[in-house]
Amino acid sequence: MSSSSFTSPHVVATYIIETSLPLRQAAEVLAGEQSTGTFVRVERESDEVRARFAAQVESLDELPLTGASPLPGAVGDPALRRRARMRLRFPLDNFGPSLPNLLAAVAGNLFEIKELAAIRLVDLELPPAFAERYPGPAFGVEGTRRLVGRPEGALIGTIVKPSIGLSPADLAEVVGQLAESGIDFIKDDELQGNGPSAPLAERVAAVMPVLERYADRTGRKPMYAFNITDDIGRLEANHDLVVAAGGTCVMACINLIGVPGLEFLRSHSSVPIHGHRAMFGSFGRSEQVGIGFRAWQKLARLAGADHLHTNGISNKFYETDEQVLDSIAAVREPLLGLTPTLPVLSSGQWGGLAHATYAAVGTTDLLVLAGGGIHGHPDGAAAGVASMRDAWASAARGESIDDAYQSSSALRRAAELFGPVRA
């Protein structure tokens, strides 16, 4: 089913819906609720207004039901329920190139419509006007490689463990050990913000001298992503604190400061922004309601995330390998001419996953984070870094994982902890 042609700029939002109403009727309810309509036609809702501002159903393709339960409050006979992929076209004149106002249209009240037994935003097609307003990442893949002095190969990183509980002095010692191991990137955990036991200012004061001394001696400074997530009014000061001490990266939990908060940080930041997706599962996990990663990551990239978490294969969370690989592919796809964002793989990663990951994604333009995969290595963190580096270098050379086990004692020892992966 196709609507008439449009000449003005527009956004196309793709949804998966379920309903016990006729599919076209449910789709029109959604379109009306999210643009000009109300539950009853009103006096000034003229045909001219509707022609210019009403959202239009561009296509509606029926899909098999999954057997999932309907959303609470859904109306209609469950025996009549049907499922479809729907493309809905919104005139840009409704909200302009504004990310928060775009979200009001494509992901506002629609999740509450009782005619829908499921409603999930899975993708967005955005016009060039958004890139004219939002510059996107300032550093991305190439800028990050330049700052860490790693022009090729997978970037190897870790998360400080334990995530909470280390004193600033202990943290400095851990960072020194990691730097000596040749690591590229270290980050605070999303749980380590600006708490009284290890305030941001004290962490910065403890960590940066260690990294500066290492850089003075070697000519290469590992990137440390300090978690500056806070109230929006504190982001600028937190960023400035890091940069004044020589820091080369700040981390923000995107869903906690919001897309406008990320855009505010991007407008001020002089270093890469490490975008963490904490809380994504609260709206991304269900197949019945929420926002899928493909749609969400476009907003994060436009708002300025230089690095963006995608999860990794064989992870400890809910996503399948297929979902993770699609997320990595989504972040790597061109978006309105923006600087490419660096995908960040994490969650249960270790060297034994390098070959399967590389075979699936075909690139080393990745930041691969391993927490336990580095800190938990039987021979210590330095051996953990070596196991990751050896595995990814082997995969990029086209060798088999068995070849990697033969040539890397650090990887063989890691396999004693995690269990060997075979081709």
Short mmCIF file of C-alpha atoms in Angstrom, two decimals:
data_model
loop_
_atom_site.label_atom_id
_atom_site.label_comp_id
_atom_site.label_asym_id
_atom_site.label_seq_id
_atom_site.Cartn_x
_atom_site.Cartn_y
_atom_site.Cartn_z
CA MET A 1 0.00 0.00 0.00
CA SER A 2 1.60 3.28 -1.04
CA SER A 3 0.72 6.88 -0.40
CA SER A 4 0.88 9.64 -2.97
CA SER A 5 4.25 11.24 -3.77
CA PHE A 6 5.75 14.00 -1.62
CA THR A 7 8.07 16.81 -2.64
CA SER A 8 8.82 18.38 0.77
CA PRO A 9 11.52 16.93 3.11
CA HIS A 10 10.30 14.17 5.34
CA VAL A 11 11.31 11.54 7.88
CA VAL A 12 10.36 7.92 7.38
CA ALA A 13 9.96 5.85 10.54
CA THR A 14 9.68 2.08 10.35
CA TYR A 15 7.66 0.23 12.98
CA ILE A 16 6.64 -3.31 13.80
CA ILE A 17 3.03 -3.26 14.96
CA GLU A 18 0.44 -5.79 16.10
CA THR A 19 -3.27 -5.14 16.33
CA SER A 20 -6.64 -6.84 16.49
CA LEU A 21 -8.06 -4.10 14.26
CA PRO A 22 -7.72 -4.14 10.48
CA LEU A 23 -4.08 -3.28 9.82
CA ARG A 24 -4.81 -0.20 7.76
CA GLN A 25 -7.17 1.16 10.40
CA ALA A 26 -4.61 0.70 13.19
CA ALA A 27 -1.91 2.30 11.06
CA GLU A 28 -4.09 5.34 10.39
CA VAL A 29 -4.80 5.68 14.11
CA LEU A 30 -1.06 5.79 14.79
CA ALA A 31 -0.43 8.26 11.97
CA GLY A 32 -3.16 10.56 13.20
CA GLU A 33 -2.16 10.43 16.86
CA GLN A 34 1.44 11.35 16.00
CA SER A 35 0.66 14.27 13.69
CA THR A 36 -2.52 16.30 13.10
CA GLY A 37 -5.23 13.98 14.31
CA THR A 38 -7.26 13.57 17.46
CA PHE A 39 -9.76 10.88 18.29
CA VAL A 40 -12.39 13.02 16.57
CA ARG A 41 -12.04 15.40 13.60
CA VAL A 42 -12.02 19.02 14.83
CA GLU A 43 -13.09 22.26 13.18
CA ARG A 44 -9.73 23.55 11.96
CA GLU A 45 -8.38 20.16 10.90
CA SER A 46 -8.98 21.05 7.28
CA ASP A 47 -8.10 18.97 4.26
CA GLU A 48 -5.33 21.49 3.52
CA VAL A 49 -3.84 21.09 7.00
CA ARG A 50 -3.99 17.33 6.77
CA ALA A 51 -2.41 17.33 3.31
CA ARG A 52 0.58 19.34 4.54
CA PHE A 53 1.10 18.09 8.08
CA ALA A 54 -0.53 14.67 8.51
CA ALA A 55 1.73 11.64 8.76
CA GLN A 56 1.08 9.22 5.93
CA VAL A 57 1.28 5.46 5.79
CA GLU A 58 3.84 4.72 3.08
CA SER A 59 3.74 0.94 3.23
CA LEU A 60 2.25 -1.84 5.31
CA ASP A 61 3.61 -5.37 4.92
CA GLU A 62 2.11 -8.19 6.94
CA LEU A 63 4.44 -10.40 9.01
CA PRO A 64 3.93 -13.68 10.87
CA LEU A 65 2.87 -13.43 14.50
CA THR A 66 5.53 -14.33 17.06
CA GLY A 67 3.23 -15.60 19.81
CA ALA A 68 4.28 -12.83 22.18
CA SER A 69 1.73 -11.49 24.64
CA PRO A 70 -0.08 -8.25 23.76
CA LEU A 71 0.74 -5.02 25.55
CA PRO A 72 -1.36 -4.24 28.63
CA GLY A 73 -4.59 -2.46 27.76
CA ALA A 74 -4.67 -3.53 24.11
CA VAL A 75 -8.22 -3.75 22.77
CA GLY A 76 -9.85 -6.18 20.37
CA ASP A 77 -10.23 -9.91 19.92
CA PRO A 78 -6.82 -11.64 20.35
CA ALA A 79 -7.88 -14.20 17.75
CA LEU A 80 -7.93 -11.43 15.15
CA ARG A 81 -4.45 -10.13 15.92
CA ARG A 82 -2.16 -9.44 12.97
CA ARG A 83 1.40 -8.16 12.70
CA ALA A 84 3.02 -5.88 10.13
CA ARG A 85 6.03 -3.76 9.26
CA MET A 86 4.84 -0.22 8.69
CA ARG A 87 6.67 2.73 7.14
CA LEU A 88 5.22 6.07 8.25
CA ARG A 89 6.17 9.31 6.51
CA PHE A 90 6.33 12.50 8.63
CA PRO A 91 6.66 15.96 7.01
CA LEU A 92 9.78 17.68 8.32
CA ASP A 93 7.65 20.82 8.73
CA ASN A 94 6.01 19.16 11.73
CA PHE A 95 9.11 19.39 13.94
CA GLY A 96 12.07 20.68 11.96
CA PRO A 97 15.59 19.21 12.24
CA SER A 98 15.39 18.87 16.04
CA LEU A 99 16.22 15.53 17.64
CA PRO A 100 14.05 15.95 20.76
CA ASN A 101 11.08 17.11 18.71
CA LEU A 102 11.68 14.34 16.20
CA LEU A 103 11.44 11.87 19.08
CA ALA A 104 8.15 13.41 20.18
CA ALA A 105 6.75 12.57 16.74
CA VAL A 106 8.22 9.14 16.04
CA ALA A 107 8.36 7.82 19.62
CA GLY A 108 5.96 9.89 21.69
CA ASN A 109 2.43 8.86 22.67
CA LEU A 110 2.31 6.04 20.13
CA PHE A 111 3.50 3.46 22.69
CA GLU A 112 0.30 4.14 24.65
CA ILE A 113 -2.24 3.66 21.85
CA LYS A 114 -4.65 0.97 22.98
CA GLU A 115 -5.46 -0.10 19.42
CA LEU A 116 -1.93 -1.52 19.21
CA ALA A 117 -0.99 -4.83 20.82
CA ALA A 118 2.67 -4.17 19.95
CA ILE A 119 4.54 -1.11 18.69
CA ARG A 120 8.29 -0.91 18.14
CA LEU A 121 10.31 1.73 16.29
CA VAL A 122 12.98 -0.16 14.37
CA ASP A 123 14.53 2.33 11.94
CA LEU A 124 14.61 5.95 10.81
CA GLU A 125 15.38 7.58 7.48
CA LEU A 126 16.39 11.21 8.02
CA PRO A 127 16.77 14.07 5.52
CA PRO A 128 20.01 16.08 5.08
CA ALA A 129 18.61 18.93 7.19
CA PHE A 130 19.55 16.96 10.33
CA ALA A 131 23.22 16.84 9.34
CA GLU A 132 23.12 20.57 8.63
CA ARG A 133 22.06 21.18 12.23
CA TYR A 134 23.95 18.36 13.97
CA PRO A 135 27.63 17.94 13.02
CA GLY A 136 27.92 14.43 14.46
CA PRO A 137 31.22 13.03 15.79
CA ALA A 138 34.23 15.34 15.89
CA PHE A 139 36.80 12.51 16.01
CA GLY A 140 35.28 9.13 15.22
CA VAL A 141 37.42 6.25 14.00
CA GLU A 142 40.37 8.13 12.52
CA GLY A 143 40.56 10.79 15.21
CA THR A 144 40.61 8.15 17.92
CA ARG A 145 43.34 6.16 16.14
CA ARG A 146 45.43 9.30 15.84
CA LEU A 147 45.12 10.16 19.52
CA VAL A 148 46.05 6.67 20.74
CA GLY A 149 48.83 6.18 18.17
CA ARG A 150 47.36 3.00 16.71
CA PRO A 151 46.91 3.57 12.93
CA GLU A 152 45.78 0.01 12.19
CA GLY A 153 44.48 -3.10 13.87
CA ALA A 154 41.72 -3.49 16.43
CA LEU A 155 41.93 -1.03 19.30
CA ILE A 156 42.22 -3.00 22.54
CA GLY A 157 40.70 -1.62 25.70
CA THR A 158 39.40 -2.48 29.12
CA ILE A 159 37.12 -1.33 31.89
CA VAL A 160 38.54 -0.60 35.32
CA LYS A 161 37.79 -3.55 37.60
CA PRO A 162 36.55 -3.60 40.26
CA SER A 163 34.23 -0.98 38.83
CA ILE A 164 33.62 0.57 42.25
CA GLY A 165 35.78 0.31 45.35
CA LEU A 166 39.26 1.30 44.22
CA SER A 167 40.77 4.35 45.85
CA PRO A 168 42.28 6.94 43.46
CA ALA A 169 45.74 5.67 44.47
CA ASP A 170 44.76 2.07 43.69
CA LEU A 171 43.27 3.22 40.39
CA ALA A 172 46.52 4.95 39.45
CA GLU A 173 48.42 1.72 40.11
CA VAL A 174 46.04 -0.30 37.91
CA VAL A 175 46.27 2.27 35.11
CA GLY A 176 50.06 2.21 35.28
CA GLN A 177 50.08 -1.57 34.88
CA LEU A 178 47.66 -1.40 31.96
CA ALA A 179 49.66 1.33 30.23
CA GLU A 180 52.83 -0.75 30.52
CA SER A 181 50.98 -3.66 28.92
CA GLY A 182 50.51 -1.64 25.74
CA ILE A 183 46.76 -1.15 26.04
CA ASP A 184 45.10 1.46 23.84
CA PHE A 185 42.08 2.45 25.89
CA ILE A 186 40.86 2.36 29.49
CA LYS A 187 37.47 3.49 30.71
CA ASP A 188 35.55 4.11 33.88
CA ASP A 189 32.59 1.86 34.43
CA GLU A 190 29.16 3.40 33.91
CA LEU A 191 28.61 2.94 37.66
CA GLN A 192 31.65 5.06 38.54
CA GLY A 193 30.53 8.65 38.19
CA ASN A 194 31.32 11.29 40.78
CA GLY A 195 30.73 9.46 44.03
CA PRO A 196 32.25 10.44 47.37
CA SER A 197 34.58 7.43 47.57
CA ALA A 198 36.41 8.29 44.31
CA PRO A 199 35.31 11.70 43.01
CA LEU A 200 35.97 12.59 39.39
CA ALA A 201 38.49 15.27 40.32
CA GLU A 202 40.51 12.85 42.45
CA ARG A 203 40.45 10.15 39.76
CA VAL A 204 41.67 12.62 37.15
CA ALA A 205 44.42 13.87 39.49
CA ALA A 206 45.56 10.29 40.14
CA VAL A 207 45.37 8.87 36.61
CA MET A 208 46.66 11.62 34.33
CA PRO A 209 50.18 11.95 35.80
CA VAL A 210 50.62 8.20 35.30
CA LEU A 211 49.58 8.43 31.65
CA GLU A 212 51.67 11.56 31.06
CA ARG A 213 54.79 9.90 32.44
CA TYR A 214 54.19 6.88 30.23
CA ALA A 215 53.66 9.16 27.20
CA ASP A 216 56.83 11.13 27.93
CA ARG A 217 58.81 7.90 27.98
CA THR A 218 57.20 6.10 25.04
CA GLY A 219 55.65 8.79 22.86
CA ARG A 220 52.22 7.16 23.07
CA LYS A 221 49.45 7.98 25.53
CA PRO A 222 46.65 5.46 26.13
CA MET A 223 43.21 7.01 26.05
CA TYR A 224 41.33 7.07 29.36
CA ALA A 225 37.58 7.73 29.16
CA PHE A 226 36.56 9.45 32.39
CA ASN A 227 32.87 9.03 33.12
CA ILE A 228 31.58 12.60 33.36
CA THR A 229 27.87 11.65 33.32
CA ASP A 230 26.04 14.13 35.52
CA ASP A 231 23.33 16.76 35.46
CA ILE A 232 23.53 18.69 32.18
CA GLY A 233 24.64 21.80 34.05
CA ARG A 234 27.73 19.91 35.26
CA LEU A 235 28.85 18.36 31.96
CA GLU A 236 30.86 21.33 30.76
CA ALA A 237 32.79 21.70 34.02
CA ASN A 238 33.44 17.95 34.20
CA HIS A 239 34.74 17.96 30.63
CA ASP A 240 36.99 20.95 31.33
CA LEU A 241 38.41 19.25 34.42
CA VAL A 242 39.50 16.26 32.32
CA VAL A 243 40.92 18.27 29.43
CA ALA A 244 42.83 20.68 31.68
CA ALA A 245 44.69 17.70 33.13
CA GLY A 246 45.64 16.40 29.68
CA GLY A 247 42.81 13.89 29.29
CA THR A 248 41.95 12.79 25.77
CA CYS A 249 38.45 11.31 26.19
CA VAL A 250 35.27 11.75 28.19
CA MET A 251 32.53 9.20 28.63
CA ALA A 252 28.82 9.90 28.86
CA CYS A 253 25.91 7.52 29.42
CA ILE A 254 23.70 8.70 26.57
CA ASN A 255 20.35 7.56 27.90
CA LEU A 256 21.02 9.14 31.29
CA ILE A 257 21.84 12.62 29.99
CA GLY A 258 19.52 12.33 26.99
CA VAL A 259 20.15 13.08 23.34
CA PRO A 260 20.00 16.87 23.99
CA GLY A 261 22.55 16.43 26.79
CA LEU A 262 24.88 14.59 24.43
CA GLU A 263 24.46 17.31 21.80
CA PHE A 264 25.24 19.95 24.45
CA LEU A 265 28.42 18.08 25.39
CA ARG A 266 29.41 17.72 21.72
CA SER A 267 29.07 21.48 21.20
CA HIS A 268 31.65 22.07 23.92
CA SER A 269 33.93 19.04 23.80
CA SER A 270 37.49 19.20 22.50
CA VAL A 271 38.11 15.44 22.95
CA PRO A 272 36.29 12.29 21.77
CA ILE A 273 33.03 11.39 23.48
CA HIS A 274 32.75 7.74 24.47
CA GLY A 275 29.04 6.98 24.22
CA HIS A 276 27.81 4.33 26.65
CA ARG A 277 24.37 2.84 26.08
CA ALA A 278 23.52 2.05 29.72
CA MET A 279 19.75 1.61 30.16
CA PHE A 280 19.27 0.72 26.48
CA GLY A 281 17.71 -2.60 27.42
CA SER A 282 14.86 -0.82 29.20
CA PHE A 283 13.45 0.21 25.82
CA GLY A 284 15.40 -1.99 23.42
CA ARG A 285 14.94 -5.51 24.76
CA SER A 286 11.26 -6.27 24.20
CA GLU A 287 10.03 -7.30 20.77
CA GLN A 288 6.62 -5.86 21.70
CA VAL A 289 7.45 -2.27 22.63
CA GLY A 290 10.29 0.25 22.50
CA ILE A 291 13.02 1.44 20.16
CA GLY A 292 15.43 -0.80 18.28
CA PHE A 293 19.16 -0.20 18.16
CA ARG A 294 19.18 0.73 14.45
CA ALA A 295 16.93 3.71 15.08
CA TRP A 296 18.54 4.72 18.39
CA GLN A 297 22.13 4.69 17.14
CA LYS A 298 21.34 7.24 14.44
CA LEU A 299 20.23 9.71 17.10
CA ALA A 300 23.38 9.06 19.16
CA ARG A 301 25.66 9.54 16.18
CA LEU A 302 23.97 12.75 15.07
CA ALA A 303 24.22 14.09 18.61
CA GLY A 304 27.98 13.54 18.57
CA ALA A 305 29.03 10.12 19.91
CA ASP A 306 32.55 9.36 18.68
CA HIS A 307 32.41 5.85 20.16
CA LEU A 308 29.22 3.84 20.58
CA HIS A 309 28.65 0.59 22.45
CA THR A 310 27.16 -2.20 20.34
CA ASN A 311 27.74 -5.22 22.60
CA GLY A 312 29.84 -8.16 21.37
CA ILE A 313 29.23 -11.74 20.25
CA SER A 314 28.87 -14.52 22.84
CA ASN A 315 28.01 -11.81 25.35
CA LYS A 316 26.65 -12.08 28.87
CA PHE A 317 23.49 -10.11 28.10
CA TYR A 318 20.29 -10.87 26.18
CA GLU A 319 21.28 -10.11 22.60
CA THR A 320 21.95 -12.86 20.09
CA ASP A 321 25.05 -12.83 17.93
CA GLU A 322 22.83 -11.93 14.96
CA GLN A 323 21.49 -8.88 16.79
CA VAL A 324 24.96 -7.79 17.88
CA LEU A 325 26.39 -8.10 14.38
CA ASP A 326 23.49 -6.09 12.99
CA SER A 327 24.21 -3.38 15.58
CA ILE A 328 27.88 -3.24 14.58
CA ALA A 329 26.89 -3.05 10.91
CA ALA A 330 24.40 -0.27 11.67
CA VAL A 331 27.01 1.92 13.36
CA ARG A 332 29.40 1.38 10.43
CA GLU A 333 26.84 2.35 7.78
CA PRO A 334 27.20 5.89 6.36
CA LEU A 335 24.86 8.46 7.90
CA LEU A 336 24.26 11.77 6.12
CA GLY A 337 27.97 12.25 5.45
CA LEU A 338 28.92 12.32 9.14
CA THR A 339 32.35 11.29 10.44
CA PRO A 340 32.20 7.53 11.09
CA THR A 341 31.55 6.55 14.71
CA LEU A 342 33.76 3.84 16.23
CA PRO A 343 31.81 0.69 17.26
CA VAL A 344 32.62 -0.49 20.79
CA LEU A 345 32.41 -4.21 21.49
CA SER A 346 32.04 -5.27 25.11
CA SER A 347 30.37 -7.74 27.49
CA GLY A 348 32.16 -11.02 28.00
CA GLN A 349 34.81 -10.42 25.34
CA TRP A 350 38.16 -12.23 25.27
CA GLY A 351 40.77 -13.15 22.70
CA GLY A 352 39.07 -16.37 21.65
CA LEU A 353 36.21 -14.40 20.06
CA ALA A 354 38.42 -12.35 17.74
CA HIS A 355 38.40 -14.68 14.74
CA ALA A 356 34.64 -15.22 14.69
CA THR A 357 34.01 -11.51 15.14
CA TYR A 358 36.44 -10.51 12.41
CA ALA A 359 35.03 -13.10 10.02
CA ALA A 360 31.56 -11.63 10.54
CA VAL A 361 32.36 -7.89 10.40
CA GLY A 362 35.41 -7.83 8.11
CA THR A 363 37.11 -4.87 9.76
CA THR A 364 39.43 -3.93 12.60
CA ASP A 365 37.96 -0.45 12.88
CA LEU A 366 36.64 -1.50 16.26
CA LEU A 367 37.30 -0.75 19.91
CA VAL A 368 37.21 -4.12 21.68
CA LEU A 369 36.79 -3.90 25.45
CA ALA A 370 37.52 -6.83 27.72
CA GLY A 371 37.02 -6.60 31.48
CA GLY A 372 37.45 -10.10 32.85
CA GLY A 373 39.10 -11.08 29.56
CA ILE A 374 42.05 -8.88 30.54
CA HIS A 375 41.96 -8.46 34.32
CA GLY A 376 41.05 -12.12 34.85
CA HIS A 377 43.82 -13.61 32.72
CA PRO A 378 45.69 -16.32 34.68
CA ASP A 379 49.00 -14.52 34.15
CA GLY A 380 47.75 -11.01 34.90
CA ALA A 381 46.42 -8.03 32.98
CA ALA A 382 49.48 -7.61 30.77
CA ALA A 383 49.05 -11.16 29.50
CA GLY A 384 45.34 -10.45 29.02
CA VAL A 385 46.16 -7.51 26.76
CA ALA A 386 48.70 -9.63 24.87
CA SER A 387 46.13 -12.38 24.34
CA MET A 388 43.68 -9.88 22.85
CA ARG A 389 46.30 -8.21 20.67
CA ASP A 390 47.69 -11.53 19.42
CA ALA A 391 44.24 -12.90 18.60
CA TRP A 392 43.06 -9.85 16.66
CA ALA A 393 46.33 -9.57 14.74
CA SER A 394 46.05 -13.26 13.80
CA ALA A 395 42.46 -12.84 12.66
CA ALA A 396 43.36 -9.80 10.53
CA ARG A 397 46.16 -11.82 8.88
CA GLY A 398 43.61 -14.42 7.81
CA GLU A 399 44.92 -17.16 10.09
CA SER A 400 42.74 -19.68 11.85
CA ILE A 401 42.10 -19.57 15.55
CA ASP A 402 44.08 -22.79 15.90
CA ASP A 403 47.03 -21.00 14.30
CA ALA A 404 46.61 -18.25 16.90
CA TYR A 405 46.66 -20.75 19.76
CA GLN A 406 49.88 -22.22 18.38
CA SER A 407 51.65 -18.88 18.12
CA SER A 408 50.39 -17.11 21.27
CA SER A 409 51.07 -18.51 24.71
CA ALA A 410 49.00 -15.68 26.21
CA LEU A 411 45.97 -16.77 24.18
CA ARG A 412 46.48 -20.43 25.10
CA ARG A 413 46.53 -19.47 28.76
CA ALA A 414 43.37 -17.38 28.35
CA ALA A 415 41.67 -20.43 26.86
CA GLU A 416 42.40 -22.32 30.08
CA LEU A 417 40.09 -19.85 31.83
CA PHE A 418 37.41 -19.32 29.20
CA GLY A 419 37.51 -22.64 27.34
CA PRO A 420 39.09 -23.00 23.90
CA VAL A 421 37.11 -21.83 20.87
CA ARG A 422 37.60 -23.95 17.77
CA ALA A 423 37.00 -23.06 14.14
#
